[in-house]
Amino acid sequence: MKTIGDIAQLAGVAKSTVSRYLNGGSISEPTKKKIERIINETGYMPNNFAQSLKAKKPNIIGTIVPRLDSFAASQILTGIDKHLRELNYQMLISNTSQELEREIESVYSLYNQKVAGIILLATQITKDHLKAFNETELPVVLVGQQHDKVYSIIHNDDAAAYDLGKYVLENGHRKIAYLGVTEKDIAVGVRRKEGFNRAISEREDCEVEYYETSFKMEDAIKISSHIIETFDPSIIVCATDNIALGALKAARLKGLDVPSALSITGFGGYEITGIIHPGLTTVKFHYEDAGRLAADSLVTLLNEGQVPLLNLSEYQIIERESVDKKFGR
Amino acid sequence: MKTIGDIAQLAGVAKSTVSRYLNGGSISEPTKKKIERIINETGYMPNNFAQSLKAKKPNIIGTIVPRLDSFAASQILTGIDKHLRELNYQMLISNTSQELEREIESVYSLYNQKVAGIILLATQITKDHLKAFNETELPVVLVGQQHDKVYSIIHNDDAAAYDLGKYVLENGHRKIAYLGVTEKDIAVGVRRKEGFNRAISEREDCEVEYYETSFKMEDAIKISSHIIETFDPSIIVCATDNIALGALKAARLKGLDVPSALSITGFGGYEITGIIHPGLTTVKFHYEDAGRLAADSLVTLLNEGQVPLLNLSEYQIIERESVDKKFGR
DNA sequence: ACAGACGGCGGAACCGGTTCCATTTAAATC
DNA sequence: GATTTAAATGGAACCGGTTCCGCCGTCTGT
């Protein structure tokens, strides 16, 4: 591949002139034309490493993701990637397979790769995380979790869960099972539960039981079956769409019709929830936008711009068929 | 941040000596100790750009992927990433949003990032692809598509489709709609269709119609509705699980029971196909293994090992409820 | 007509490493 | 003790860009 020197030689100018052409300095029209022609002919591309060496401004952004095979993660990644590309950055993905220590490792390893900054699709933020951020002095943007010391983009879990809770109540449900996840996950495990609970607390006449499961569909199926057997609610409110899908399966295995015998709701807005039957009533988060926002925030940070510590990404309740309207009858 | 020169100065040696210490040349015990101490004290880390500028041994593997938000892609990526990590490589993902030119761009851009090699989750291979591979002289491994000049890992589409065809016939289906995709996609568009057709050709008494759609569920819904109205087959064989999901939806919209009124099969083995009702009979490809294999092949290639030009990844037919057993009755 | 200003350009230093080559130093051989 | 030989180290070139500096020529103002 050609270097800037080759181009300069072919154009009969100094390499500084070519560099100036590339970066927009003052150049006469004929020289500009000449260089332009040569560059087009040769398909020259500047060597990124040489550029970054002097400029000290790496253009790679590291993204740490707990898993690649999740709808939410891939949507967020897509958003990050698209926007980063527009801003002339590259995305380096590091997958941690949901192992927390690997997140820390990854921070250091990305630091080593000389990334300009890090976007972390976080699950929890520990002291070790903060230590890594401090030691590497890398700008960090969190997605999906909030921390008062780190820039964060979060889905508005609390408000969404509150709205969903209201919706459930409005439709006449009074015996409710909430199927959540570990409280270690602040956003999904705590915020959603709390938001939902806030809505419920505004009424006196309803009975709620809280359960906990993992993010896996299989586990959700088991626990849902158990809930149906022992508590027999009129609705199961699930903390994620995958869990809701599991609950749906459990209902079917038990021979319960959804929504007439049992209602179910999810969280996430995965495409599949609109395809299955019955369509799942869920909260749609704008994951791709969140990713976009994260990319934008990080780049702004890199250019010493101002960014709010916390950014909320939008949501909307998608009403489909999985919730029985007891008052509509 | 300290440079190698600073370290050299602090240790009272030349920077070449420090470089040698770092990369394992011959160094006396006392100097080694001295440098080691300084490096530990300062927490020195070599500048990756400067290294890659002159050097030779990048440890980043570029992966080009048409989209991140697909089950297959994320599984393959997971496989690649896991294995690469074991081999001490990093994965740099480049997303092309299904734009073909971007694949070419990405090859050059990855070359520019000085990746050691490229894994391409291919859709089609054009002359421009080959040109880019040649010009950059980067080792390339294809996943999902085959080419006689490039190392490839393919899912055994042909055999899988053949087996599935046999299965469909064995269950008594004789009026069959095959819902495929563009033939530009050799693996999914051509191989699957051909394999299926081979099975069908072994019988004289069946009626088959071939249709084409995109990879999107919405499109599949529309076309499936059309197929039902105009052709009214006993089964729709779909080239991907997403298409099958669309067909399922169409059947439901038309009020057709699956499988008694209409059978449906897919390709892929997405987890969701086992959760929905009725469970989708499909062909499960071992995507993660394929990714693993791709990573392994590329690294072997980098170390000048021998790798077969073509590797087949495994599959299995998953029998669920979406196919009516006409002979079982 | 001449001094000063300015646009366009080439030369060279520099970024932070690696590596080749020459030289010093120490160890080994006779 | 002198000579051979290998190990250890320093010096300098180099990778491919960017950027500072200064020279040259033309244009402008008086």
Short mmCIF file of N, CA and C (backbone and C1' of nucleotides) in Angstrom, two decimals, chain A residues 4 15-16 19 23 44 47, chain D residues 15-21:
data_model
loop_
_atom_site.label_atom_id
_atom_site.label_comp_id
_atom_site.label_asym_id
_atom_site.label_seq_id
_atom_site.Cartn_x
_atom_site.Cartn_y
_atom_site.Cartn_z
N ILE A 4 2.17 8.29 2.25
CA ILE A 4 2.05 9.70 1.89
C ILE A 4 3.27 10.15 1.08
N LYS A 15 5.88 15.81 1.03
CA LYS A 15 4.81 15.12 1.74
C LYS A 15 4.05 16.05 2.67
N SER A 16 4.72 17.09 3.10
CA SER A 16 3.99 18.05 3.93
C SER A 16 2.84 18.67 3.14
N SER A 19 0.05 16.26 3.06
CA SER A 19 -0.58 16.24 4.38
C SER A 19 -1.49 17.46 4.52
N ASN A 23 -5.49 17.60 5.22
CA ASN A 23 -6.04 18.17 6.45
C ASN A 23 -6.53 19.60 6.28
N TYR A 44 -5.20 5.77 -2.25
CA TYR A 44 -4.40 5.94 -1.04
C TYR A 44 -5.26 6.12 0.21
N ASN A 47 -2.29 5.92 6.95
CA ASN A 47 -2.08 4.93 8.00
C ASN A 47 -2.52 5.48 9.34
P DC D 15 11.20 3.20 6.23
"O5'" DC D 15 9.78 2.85 6.82
"C5'" DC D 15 9.55 1.68 7.61
"C4'" DC D 15 8.37 1.94 8.50
"C3'" DC D 15 7.41 2.98 7.92
"O3'" DC D 15 6.29 2.34 7.35
"C1'" DC D 15 7.87 3.36 10.27
P DG D 16 5.77 2.83 5.94
"O5'" DG D 16 4.83 4.05 6.33
"C5'" DG D 16 3.69 3.82 7.13
"C4'" DG D 16 3.11 5.14 7.57
"C3'" DG D 16 2.88 6.13 6.43
"O3'" DG D 16 1.66 6.80 6.67
"C1'" DG D 16 4.17 7.13 8.09
P DG D 17 0.85 7.45 5.48
"O5'" DG D 17 -0.13 8.44 6.25
"C5'" DG D 17 0.18 9.80 6.41
"C4'" DG D 17 0.39 10.10 7.88
"C3'" DG D 17 0.33 11.57 8.21
"O3'" DG D 17 -0.99 11.90 8.59
"C1'" DG D 17 2.22 10.52 9.26
P DT D 18 -1.46 13.41 8.46
"O5'" DT D 18 -0.63 14.16 9.59
"C5'" DT D 18 -0.92 13.91 10.96
"C4'" DT D 18 -0.15 14.90 11.81
"C3'" DT D 18 -0.48 16.36 11.55
"O3'" DT D 18 -0.55 17.01 12.82
"C1'" DT D 18 1.83 16.02 11.26
P DT D 19 -1.19 18.47 12.94
"O5'" DT D 19 0.10 19.40 13.09
"C5'" DT D 19 1.08 19.04 14.06
"C4'" DT D 19 2.29 19.93 13.90
"C3'" DT D 19 1.97 21.37 13.48
"O3'" DT D 19 2.81 22.23 14.20
"C1'" DT D 19 3.54 20.46 12.01
P DC D 20 2.31 23.68 14.56
"O5'" DC D 20 3.71 24.39 14.86
"C5'" DC D 20 4.76 23.64 15.50
"C4'" DC D 20 6.11 24.00 14.87
"C3'" DC D 20 6.27 25.48 14.55
"O3'" DC D 20 7.53 25.93 15.02
"C1'" DC D 20 6.73 24.17 12.63
P DC D 21 7.81 27.46 15.11
"O5'" DC D 21 8.84 27.63 13.91
"C5'" DC D 21 9.91 26.70 13.76
"C4'" DC D 21 10.60 26.94 12.44
"C3'" DC D 21 10.70 28.42 12.06
"O3'" DC D 21 12.04 28.71 11.72
"C1'" DC D 21 9.78 27.15 10.27
#
